[in-house]
């Protein structure tokens, strides 16, 4: 049976001979934190003895392998071994534990696996069970612990991955390749969360920029901010249609099933004694600038009262407090990157390069050292292949010191990067502003660039009128049709177009369709008409919702959000989403860290009096939206993706999952499964799933106790709340328990049932039983290994309970 079959259909295949990680032993462990029996993590601190009212007698004498012996021991290797040290046929030394069928010495204390050396993981079950005391409390601050704080653990050697698709063998000496491919079904997103919604004056929740999604708060209270935490959605709002000034910066996040305010910073912001406004028409960037856990946010500012001729930049800490502010000659779409590879990222704006820790400005310079006050829209990428990042524009490229080394002499906007010809070197793709795209790449021969294509018209044939004379938003790059070559997508004023990358490369620059001619023969497809006569430059993004290798395109014009099928342009979904449009776009990110993708879309209602920027209600009147909305699949069949999107020119390799900036950024176009731009994904992890297995240990004393150890041997985390049912003779359900903490690969947690029973067994436990309430939030890759081996007092305790 395949993982995509329903869990109920597979229930009939369950057997009682499921995988057991712990040898059934005479003893039990405490609930919610300690492994019991002879498996990984059985504690040596007296927990087992306390739970079962047992003491250990390791004296000599014969014993039966795997059975109880002495006064609460277990026979291992021919000796009567303390139960917590029994490891198959070996009795571990007193300072070791049994981990995946091997005796190992625990390492350093940890709260998650990032605190362990390479090749090790953090096992909570054998830690102190406590948090880090005062230091841990200080790290929490005002954080909201979603799901509770995990206990302290210790570092243990990570088991290897099982070879091939054989799955985990009995004894679970490895972690299996574990994927779940859901039946996609209809593409029918539903509204999951919403913030704002003010569609009447002063429309103060209007948003007309692309949000960033960043790890900014320690939501699981493990003392650090990283990919295990629920991220914040950060954006700017404006009121009464004043989208060029007087903005407010907001951070919101999912708490208890709803979007809630975390903090807000209103204009003005002080810069060198002057008053600047947060600019709601510009974009944000995010990343760890100060080296302290959690991402900072960078916003563009505009001076008050001077008509927008002076600009500033401000960096805010994860709690919304000001880190630094500085002036610059232009700020529209900032980026963060470590240009010098010194471990201290820089903030790059159109007006110069700023020190990420102080805001000190280094201007861009042309030949002869002449300052360039505004280089235009840019992308940070290694254009010349020297191993250092460059700042590339339509008109050329600047090195890490700000000096220009390529001058194309061209105007244009919104560059993107992709290796279209598979030569290992990137192309720079940009919109001309006149409903066309151009493409250049770096060469070593003077003048250090060559045109790949010039002025490819993006309009459909016959598009006329004032609106059709302009347009071209920020391009995206992805392989939409699965032919192995990246394609180029962008929005204009009247249509949304995808150019076929393979066709673009096969046509010589200067041939038919270039230099202003119609290029429709190079289209993969075009959707006509769209409605964006205002900016004509709205962005779009890409995501492969089903993981079939043919991603979808997401675009919102002035009236509607649409999701297009990648290969043919069919509309998979559309809904009312009003916006006056600037450069914003919908984006796909995991906003609640539940292991499934979400669509984040912005909207504004200040202009819905204009019929071109309004939807119609059932009575035919104008209606609109305002604020932030998050859509998801009600059956949660969309694949996994990252919980971060840190800037408008986002590409996966420009930021780490925890919000830190790579010291040396890997070229996106050389990474397996990438060569894309403004597309999110979790490379190699899209279908990763948990796999829960369970073993059972019996408490031989009183009160009657059953201890079930749940372990995740899959690739993805098993969320807290996994149900375990305990069964007695004849399949009678004795009781249930649930796990209390997320279990990452290799981690385990023991839960117990204590009560009255006259039965001597056989007993068994089932994790994630078919009778459990539906939990569409997660799917296991296997359901035929969820039942423990049986245990009985007659066989295990040699004569029954004491």
Short mmCIF file of C-alpha atoms in Angstrom, two decimals, residues 304-726:
data_model
loop_
_atom_site.label_atom_id
_atom_site.label_comp_id
_atom_site.label_asym_id
_atom_site.label_seq_id
_atom_site.Cartn_x
_atom_site.Cartn_y
_atom_site.Cartn_z
CA UNK A 304 8.97 64.79 6.14
CA UNK A 305 8.04 67.99 4.38
CA UNK A 306 10.50 67.85 1.46
CA UNK A 307 8.47 66.10 -1.22
CA UNK A 308 10.29 62.81 -0.79
CA UNK A 309 13.73 63.96 -1.92
CA UNK A 310 15.63 62.70 1.15
CA UNK A 311 15.66 59.08 2.23
CA UNK A 312 16.66 57.07 5.23
CA UNK A 313 17.04 53.51 6.44
CA UNK A 314 16.12 52.10 9.84
CA UNK A 315 16.89 48.70 11.37
CA UNK A 316 14.59 47.39 14.10
CA UNK A 317 15.29 44.63 16.60
CA UNK A 318 12.95 41.60 16.73
CA UNK A 319 10.94 43.28 19.50
CA UNK A 320 10.36 46.43 17.43
CA UNK A 321 12.90 48.67 19.17
CA UNK A 322 15.14 50.79 16.98
CA UNK A 323 18.61 49.33 16.36
CA UNK A 324 20.01 52.11 14.16
CA UNK A 325 18.95 54.66 11.57
CA UNK A 326 20.87 56.38 8.79
CA UNK A 327 20.42 58.55 5.74
CA UNK A 328 20.89 57.34 2.17
CA UNK A 329 20.29 58.86 -1.24
CA UNK A 330 17.68 56.24 -2.19
CA UNK A 331 15.85 53.34 -0.56
CA UNK A 332 13.11 51.34 -2.29
CA UNK A 333 13.82 47.60 -2.12
CA UNK A 334 16.59 46.80 0.41
CA UNK A 335 18.51 43.52 0.67
CA UNK A 336 20.75 41.98 3.30
CA UNK A 337 23.89 40.04 2.41
CA UNK A 338 27.40 39.41 3.72
CA UNK A 339 29.33 41.08 0.91
CA UNK A 340 32.70 40.91 2.69
CA UNK A 341 32.21 37.36 4.02
CA UNK A 342 33.28 38.53 7.46
CA UNK A 343 30.27 37.26 9.36
CA UNK A 344 28.74 40.73 9.63
CA UNK A 345 26.02 41.26 6.99
CA UNK A 346 25.58 44.50 5.09
CA UNK A 347 22.33 46.27 4.21
CA UNK A 348 22.19 47.22 0.55
CA UNK A 349 19.92 49.95 -0.82
CA UNK A 350 19.75 51.76 -4.14
CA UNK A 351 21.73 54.57 -2.51
CA UNK A 352 24.65 52.59 -1.11
CA UNK A 353 25.96 49.82 1.13
CA UNK A 354 25.35 50.22 4.87
CA UNK A 355 27.14 48.50 7.70
CA UNK A 356 24.59 46.09 9.17
CA UNK A 357 25.59 46.88 12.75
CA UNK A 358 26.01 50.66 12.60
CA UNK A 359 24.33 51.95 9.43
CA UNK A 360 27.55 53.59 8.19
CA UNK A 361 27.16 54.24 4.45
CA UNK A 362 29.51 53.37 1.58
CA UNK A 363 28.22 54.93 -1.68
CA UNK A 364 28.24 53.20 -5.03
CA UNK A 365 30.83 54.58 -7.46
CA UNK A 366 31.21 54.64 -11.21
CA UNK A 367 34.43 54.91 -13.20
CA UNK A 368 36.80 57.46 -11.72
CA UNK A 369 35.27 57.13 -8.29
CA UNK A 370 32.23 59.28 -9.13
CA UNK A 371 29.43 58.59 -6.65
CA UNK A 372 26.23 57.06 -8.03
CA UNK A 373 23.36 58.28 -5.81
CA UNK A 374 20.79 55.85 -7.19
CA UNK A 375 21.74 52.63 -8.98
CA UNK A 376 18.08 51.63 -9.41
CA UNK A 377 16.54 48.31 -8.46
CA UNK A 378 19.10 45.55 -7.94
CA UNK A 379 19.74 41.96 -6.97
CA UNK A 380 22.66 40.67 -4.89
CA UNK A 381 24.35 37.69 -6.54
CA UNK A 382 27.80 36.51 -7.68
CA UNK A 383 27.70 37.69 -11.29
CA UNK A 384 31.35 37.23 -12.26
CA UNK A 385 31.99 33.91 -10.51
CA UNK A 386 34.79 35.16 -8.24
CA UNK A 387 33.15 33.73 -5.11
CA UNK A 388 32.00 37.10 -3.77
CA UNK A 389 28.55 38.65 -4.08
CA UNK A 390 27.93 41.54 -6.45
CA UNK A 391 25.11 44.06 -6.77
CA UNK A 392 23.56 43.65 -10.24
CA UNK A 393 21.16 46.03 -11.98
CA UNK A 394 19.71 46.44 -15.44
CA UNK A 395 22.48 48.93 -16.11
CA UNK A 396 25.45 46.93 -14.82
CA UNK A 397 27.06 45.50 -11.71
CA UNK A 398 28.95 46.72 -8.63
CA UNK A 399 31.44 44.77 -6.54
CA UNK A 400 31.45 44.32 -2.80
CA UNK A 401 33.25 47.63 -2.29
CA UNK A 402 30.59 49.51 -4.27
CA UNK A 403 32.74 50.06 -7.40
CA UNK A 404 31.06 49.47 -10.75
CA UNK A 405 32.70 46.84 -12.97
CA UNK A 406 29.96 46.35 -15.60
CA UNK A 407 28.14 49.15 -17.44
CA UNK A 408 25.47 47.99 -19.89
CA UNK A 409 24.25 51.52 -20.55
CA UNK A 410 20.69 50.24 -20.31
CA UNK A 411 17.75 51.41 -18.32
CA UNK A 412 15.33 48.98 -16.75
CA UNK A 413 14.00 47.68 -13.47
CA UNK A 414 13.63 44.72 -11.11
CA UNK A 415 16.50 42.38 -12.05
CA UNK A 416 16.22 38.65 -11.36
CA UNK A 417 18.76 35.85 -11.68
CA UNK A 418 18.71 32.47 -13.37
CA UNK A 419 21.03 30.19 -15.33
CA UNK A 420 18.96 29.83 -18.48
CA UNK A 421 21.62 28.21 -20.64
CA UNK A 422 22.97 25.79 -18.00
CA UNK A 423 26.55 27.00 -18.32
CA UNK A 424 26.98 27.50 -14.58
CA UNK A 425 26.89 31.30 -14.94
CA UNK A 426 23.82 33.40 -14.18
CA UNK A 427 21.85 35.63 -16.50
CA UNK A 428 20.48 38.97 -15.32
CA UNK A 429 16.84 39.33 -16.38
CA UNK A 430 15.00 42.63 -16.03
CA UNK A 431 11.86 44.48 -17.10
CA UNK A 432 12.37 47.45 -19.40
CA UNK A 433 9.26 49.33 -18.25
CA UNK A 434 7.95 49.28 -21.82
CA UNK A 435 6.14 45.90 -21.63
CA UNK A 436 9.34 43.97 -22.42
CA UNK A 437 12.23 42.09 -20.83
CA UNK A 438 15.94 42.08 -21.55
CA UNK A 439 18.66 39.65 -20.48
CA UNK A 440 22.43 40.06 -20.13
CA UNK A 441 25.27 38.05 -18.63
CA UNK A 442 28.82 38.72 -17.53
CA UNK A 443 31.78 37.96 -19.79
CA UNK A 444 35.51 38.34 -19.18
CA UNK A 445 35.96 40.16 -22.48
CA UNK A 446 35.40 43.91 -22.55
CA UNK A 447 32.92 45.46 -22.01
CA UNK A 448 32.32 42.53 -19.60
CA UNK A 449 28.75 41.78 -20.62
CA UNK A 450 26.79 40.43 -23.55
CA UNK A 451 23.11 40.63 -24.38
CA UNK A 452 21.28 37.33 -24.37
CA UNK A 453 18.03 38.98 -25.43
CA UNK A 454 16.97 42.59 -25.74
CA UNK A 455 13.45 44.01 -25.50
CA UNK A 456 11.34 40.88 -25.76
CA UNK A 457 7.76 42.16 -25.90
CA UNK A 458 5.58 40.59 -23.19
CA UNK A 459 2.21 41.85 -24.45
CA UNK A 460 -0.16 39.53 -26.25
CA UNK A 461 -0.67 40.25 -29.92
CA UNK A 462 -3.22 43.00 -30.49
CA UNK A 463 -2.99 44.56 -27.02
CA UNK A 464 -3.57 48.28 -27.58
CA UNK A 465 -4.45 51.43 -25.70
CA UNK A 466 -2.75 53.56 -23.10
CA UNK A 467 -2.42 50.77 -20.56
CA UNK A 468 -0.79 48.45 -23.06
CA UNK A 469 1.97 50.95 -23.81
CA UNK A 470 3.76 50.42 -20.47
CA UNK A 471 4.34 47.69 -17.96
CA UNK A 472 6.56 44.96 -16.66
CA UNK A 473 6.83 43.94 -13.03
CA UNK A 474 9.55 42.09 -11.11
CA UNK A 475 10.32 38.83 -12.97
CA UNK A 476 10.27 35.41 -11.42
CA UNK A 477 12.31 32.41 -12.56
CA UNK A 478 11.22 28.77 -12.37
CA UNK A 479 10.86 25.70 -14.55
CA UNK A 480 7.11 25.86 -15.13
CA UNK A 481 6.76 23.07 -17.67
CA UNK A 482 9.27 20.60 -16.24
CA UNK A 483 11.54 20.57 -19.29
CA UNK A 484 14.67 21.20 -17.23
CA UNK A 485 15.16 24.82 -18.31
CA UNK A 486 14.10 27.80 -16.17
CA UNK A 487 11.33 29.97 -17.59
CA UNK A 488 10.60 33.66 -16.92
CA UNK A 489 7.28 35.02 -15.66
CA UNK A 490 6.15 38.58 -15.08
CA UNK A 491 3.04 40.73 -14.90
CA UNK A 492 2.28 43.74 -17.03
CA UNK A 493 -0.62 46.13 -17.37
CA UNK A 494 -2.90 43.91 -19.44
CA UNK A 495 -1.58 40.34 -19.23
CA UNK A 496 0.51 37.91 -17.23
CA UNK A 497 3.18 36.23 -19.33
CA UNK A 498 5.56 33.29 -19.03
CA UNK A 499 8.42 33.14 -21.50
CA UNK A 500 9.67 29.65 -22.39
CA UNK A 501 13.29 29.60 -21.26
CA UNK A 502 14.33 26.97 -23.76
CA UNK A 503 12.94 29.04 -26.63
CA UNK A 504 14.59 32.21 -25.36
CA UNK A 505 18.01 30.54 -25.33
CA UNK A 506 17.51 28.99 -28.76
CA UNK A 507 16.75 32.35 -30.47
CA UNK A 508 19.68 34.61 -31.28
CA UNK A 509 19.55 38.13 -29.94
CA UNK A 510 18.47 40.36 -32.81
CA UNK A 511 16.33 37.66 -34.44
CA UNK A 512 12.57 37.87 -34.88
CA UNK A 513 10.79 38.91 -31.71
CA UNK A 514 13.57 41.09 -30.30
CA UNK A 515 14.22 44.83 -30.22
CA UNK A 516 10.61 45.78 -29.67
CA UNK A 517 8.96 43.24 -31.97
CA UNK A 518 6.22 40.90 -30.83
CA UNK A 519 7.72 37.87 -29.09
CA UNK A 520 4.61 35.74 -28.63
CA UNK A 521 6.30 32.80 -30.34
CA UNK A 522 8.57 32.66 -27.29
CA UNK A 523 5.69 32.49 -24.80
CA UNK A 524 4.97 29.40 -22.79
CA UNK A 525 1.58 31.04 -22.27
CA UNK A 526 -0.01 34.39 -21.47
CA UNK A 527 -3.17 35.16 -19.50
CA UNK A 528 -5.22 38.04 -20.94
CA UNK A 529 -6.74 40.32 -19.79
CA UNK A 530 -5.49 41.35 -16.38
CA UNK A 531 -6.32 44.64 -14.70
CA UNK A 532 -3.34 46.75 -13.64
CA UNK A 533 -3.35 50.05 -15.48
CA UNK A 534 -2.05 51.87 -12.39
CA UNK A 535 1.44 50.59 -11.57
CA UNK A 536 1.57 48.01 -14.39
CA UNK A 537 4.49 46.60 -12.40
CA UNK A 538 2.96 44.37 -9.74
CA UNK A 539 5.06 41.38 -8.74
CA UNK A 540 4.29 37.69 -8.69
CA UNK A 541 5.72 34.59 -7.08
CA UNK A 542 6.01 30.87 -7.68
CA UNK A 543 5.27 27.71 -5.71
CA UNK A 544 4.93 24.02 -6.53
CA UNK A 545 1.96 23.16 -4.31
CA UNK A 546 1.84 19.47 -5.19
CA UNK A 547 5.56 18.88 -5.61
CA UNK A 548 5.16 17.52 -9.15
CA UNK A 549 8.05 19.59 -10.49
CA UNK A 550 5.77 21.99 -12.37
CA UNK A 551 5.15 24.99 -10.11
CA UNK A 552 2.16 27.31 -10.08
CA UNK A 553 2.29 31.10 -10.52
CA UNK A 554 0.59 33.46 -8.05
CA UNK A 555 -0.43 36.95 -9.12
CA UNK A 556 -2.85 39.58 -7.81
CA UNK A 557 -3.93 42.44 -10.07
CA UNK A 558 -6.16 45.34 -8.95
CA UNK A 559 -9.16 43.11 -8.37
CA UNK A 560 -8.32 39.44 -8.02
CA UNK A 561 -5.79 37.01 -6.66
CA UNK A 562 -5.20 34.23 -9.16
CA UNK A 563 -3.21 31.01 -9.07
CA UNK A 564 -2.23 29.73 -12.52
CA UNK A 565 -1.29 26.23 -13.56
CA UNK A 566 2.38 26.39 -14.48
CA UNK A 567 2.51 24.47 -17.78
CA UNK A 568 -0.62 25.90 -19.44
CA UNK A 569 -1.87 28.97 -17.55
CA UNK A 570 -5.25 27.56 -16.55
CA UNK A 571 -6.72 29.44 -13.59
CA UNK A 572 -6.76 27.07 -10.64
CA UNK A 573 -8.11 29.58 -8.15
CA UNK A 574 -9.26 33.18 -8.03
CA UNK A 575 -10.80 35.37 -5.37
CA UNK A 576 -11.50 39.03 -4.77
CA UNK A 577 -8.39 40.88 -3.62
CA UNK A 578 -8.46 44.63 -4.15
CA UNK A 579 -5.31 46.74 -4.39
CA UNK A 580 -4.23 49.95 -6.03
CA UNK A 581 -1.02 48.03 -6.86
CA UNK A 582 2.59 49.02 -6.57
CA UNK A 583 5.21 46.25 -6.52
CA UNK A 584 3.55 43.87 -4.04
CA UNK A 585 2.93 40.19 -4.61
CA UNK A 586 1.38 37.17 -2.84
CA UNK A 587 3.94 34.85 -1.30
CA UNK A 588 4.00 31.26 -0.10
CA UNK A 589 5.50 30.42 3.29
CA UNK A 590 4.65 28.30 6.34
CA UNK A 591 3.32 31.04 8.64
CA UNK A 592 2.32 28.79 11.54
CA UNK A 593 5.11 26.21 11.27
CA UNK A 594 2.66 23.35 10.92
CA UNK A 595 4.61 21.69 8.12
CA UNK A 596 2.40 22.92 5.27
CA UNK A 597 2.53 25.84 2.87
CA UNK A 598 0.31 28.91 3.22
CA UNK A 599 -0.47 31.76 0.81
CA UNK A 600 -0.01 35.26 2.24
CA UNK A 601 -1.74 38.03 0.31
CA UNK A 602 -2.07 41.77 0.97
CA UNK A 603 -4.91 44.11 0.02
CA UNK A 604 -6.12 47.67 0.37
CA UNK A 605 -9.48 49.39 0.09
CA UNK A 606 -8.62 53.08 -0.29
CA UNK A 607 -9.40 53.01 -4.04
CA UNK A 608 -12.44 50.75 -4.26
CA UNK A 609 -14.50 53.74 -5.36
CA UNK A 610 -12.77 53.23 -8.71
CA UNK A 611 -14.58 50.37 -10.53
CA UNK A 612 -11.24 49.07 -11.82
CA UNK A 613 -10.08 48.55 -8.22
CA UNK A 614 -13.20 46.96 -6.79
CA UNK A 615 -14.98 43.65 -6.78
CA UNK A 616 -18.76 43.40 -6.88
CA UNK A 617 -20.93 42.13 -4.07
CA UNK A 618 -24.06 40.07 -4.68
CA UNK A 619 -26.08 43.23 -5.24
CA UNK A 620 -23.61 44.50 -7.82
CA UNK A 621 -22.10 47.15 -5.54
CA UNK A 622 -18.38 47.70 -4.95
CA UNK A 623 -16.58 45.63 -2.35
CA UNK A 624 -12.97 45.21 -1.34
CA UNK A 625 -10.44 43.78 1.06
CA UNK A 626 -7.87 45.34 3.37
CA UNK A 627 -4.96 43.98 5.39
CA UNK A 628 -3.34 40.54 5.48
CA UNK A 629 -5.03 37.29 4.58
CA UNK A 630 -3.62 33.77 4.73
CA UNK A 631 -5.06 30.95 2.62
CA UNK A 632 -4.33 27.26 2.96
CA UNK A 633 -5.54 23.89 1.78
CA UNK A 634 -8.31 22.61 4.09
CA UNK A 635 -6.96 19.07 3.73
CA UNK A 636 -3.37 20.22 4.20
CA UNK A 637 -2.15 18.38 1.12
CA UNK A 638 0.18 21.16 -0.02
CA UNK A 639 3.82 20.26 0.39
CA UNK A 640 6.17 21.56 3.04
CA UNK A 641 8.02 24.80 2.59
CA UNK A 642 10.21 27.16 4.55
CA UNK A 643 8.88 29.38 7.35
CA UNK A 644 10.86 32.37 6.06
CA UNK A 645 10.70 34.91 3.22
CA UNK A 646 13.04 37.74 4.05
CA UNK A 647 13.06 40.26 1.17
CA UNK A 648 11.41 41.24 -2.10
CA UNK A 649 14.23 39.85 -4.34
CA UNK A 650 14.06 36.58 -2.36
CA UNK A 651 15.97 33.51 -3.48
CA UNK A 652 16.34 30.55 -1.18
CA UNK A 653 20.10 30.64 -0.69
CA UNK A 654 20.18 34.29 0.42
CA UNK A 655 19.01 33.52 3.98
CA UNK A 656 19.21 30.58 6.38
CA UNK A 657 16.11 29.06 7.96
CA UNK A 658 16.87 30.69 11.31
CA UNK A 659 17.14 34.18 9.80
CA UNK A 660 20.92 34.34 9.82
CA UNK A 661 22.63 35.49 6.64
CA UNK A 662 25.08 33.07 4.98
CA UNK A 663 28.69 34.15 5.34
CA UNK A 664 29.29 32.63 1.90
CA UNK A 665 26.09 32.44 -0.11
CA UNK A 666 25.72 29.35 -2.30
CA UNK A 667 24.83 30.28 -5.91
CA UNK A 668 21.13 29.52 -6.16
CA UNK A 669 21.42 28.32 -9.77
CA UNK A 670 23.96 25.61 -8.88
CA UNK A 671 21.95 24.01 -6.06
CA UNK A 672 19.98 20.79 -6.69
CA UNK A 673 16.31 21.54 -7.23
CA UNK A 674 16.76 25.31 -7.37
CA UNK A 675 17.84 27.68 -10.20
CA UNK A 676 14.82 29.83 -9.41
CA UNK A 677 13.98 33.33 -8.19
CA UNK A 678 11.07 34.45 -6.00
CA UNK A 679 10.08 30.81 -5.55
CA UNK A 680 9.91 29.21 -2.13
CA UNK A 681 10.49 25.57 -1.37
CA UNK A 682 12.10 23.22 1.12
CA UNK A 683 14.63 21.52 -1.17
CA UNK A 684 14.58 17.77 -0.69
CA UNK A 685 12.17 18.11 2.22
CA UNK A 686 8.86 18.85 0.51
CA UNK A 687 7.37 15.42 1.22
CA UNK A 688 9.19 14.65 4.46
CA UNK A 689 6.92 13.03 7.02
CA UNK A 690 7.08 11.67 10.57
CA UNK A 691 6.87 7.97 11.35
CA UNK A 692 5.73 7.11 14.86
CA UNK A 693 6.60 3.74 16.37
CA UNK A 694 5.93 2.55 19.90
CA UNK A 695 7.23 0.01 22.38
CA UNK A 696 5.73 -1.14 25.65
CA UNK A 697 7.27 -1.76 29.07
CA UNK A 698 5.47 -3.16 32.12
CA UNK A 699 5.80 -1.99 35.69
CA UNK A 700 6.12 -5.18 37.73
CA UNK A 701 5.22 -3.55 41.01
CA UNK A 702 2.17 -1.64 42.17
CA UNK A 703 0.27 0.34 41.09
CA UNK A 704 -0.33 -1.36 37.76
CA UNK A 705 1.61 0.64 35.14
CA UNK A 706 2.10 0.45 31.39
CA UNK A 707 4.75 2.67 29.80
CA UNK A 708 4.68 3.34 26.06
CA UNK A 709 7.71 4.91 24.43
CA UNK A 710 6.84 6.77 21.23
CA UNK A 711 9.72 7.42 18.89
CA UNK A 712 9.76 9.31 15.61
CA UNK A 713 11.91 7.45 13.09
CA UNK A 714 10.80 9.64 10.19
CA UNK A 715 12.39 12.65 8.52
CA UNK A 716 9.96 15.35 9.71
CA UNK A 717 8.89 16.32 13.21
CA UNK A 718 6.01 14.47 14.84
CA UNK A 719 3.85 17.21 16.39
CA UNK A 720 2.85 17.08 20.04
CA UNK A 721 -0.47 15.41 20.75
CA UNK A 722 0.12 11.98 19.19
CA UNK A 723 -2.43 9.61 20.75
CA UNK A 724 -1.42 6.30 22.33
CA UNK A 725 -4.02 3.67 23.23
CA UNK A 726 -3.17 0.93 25.75
#
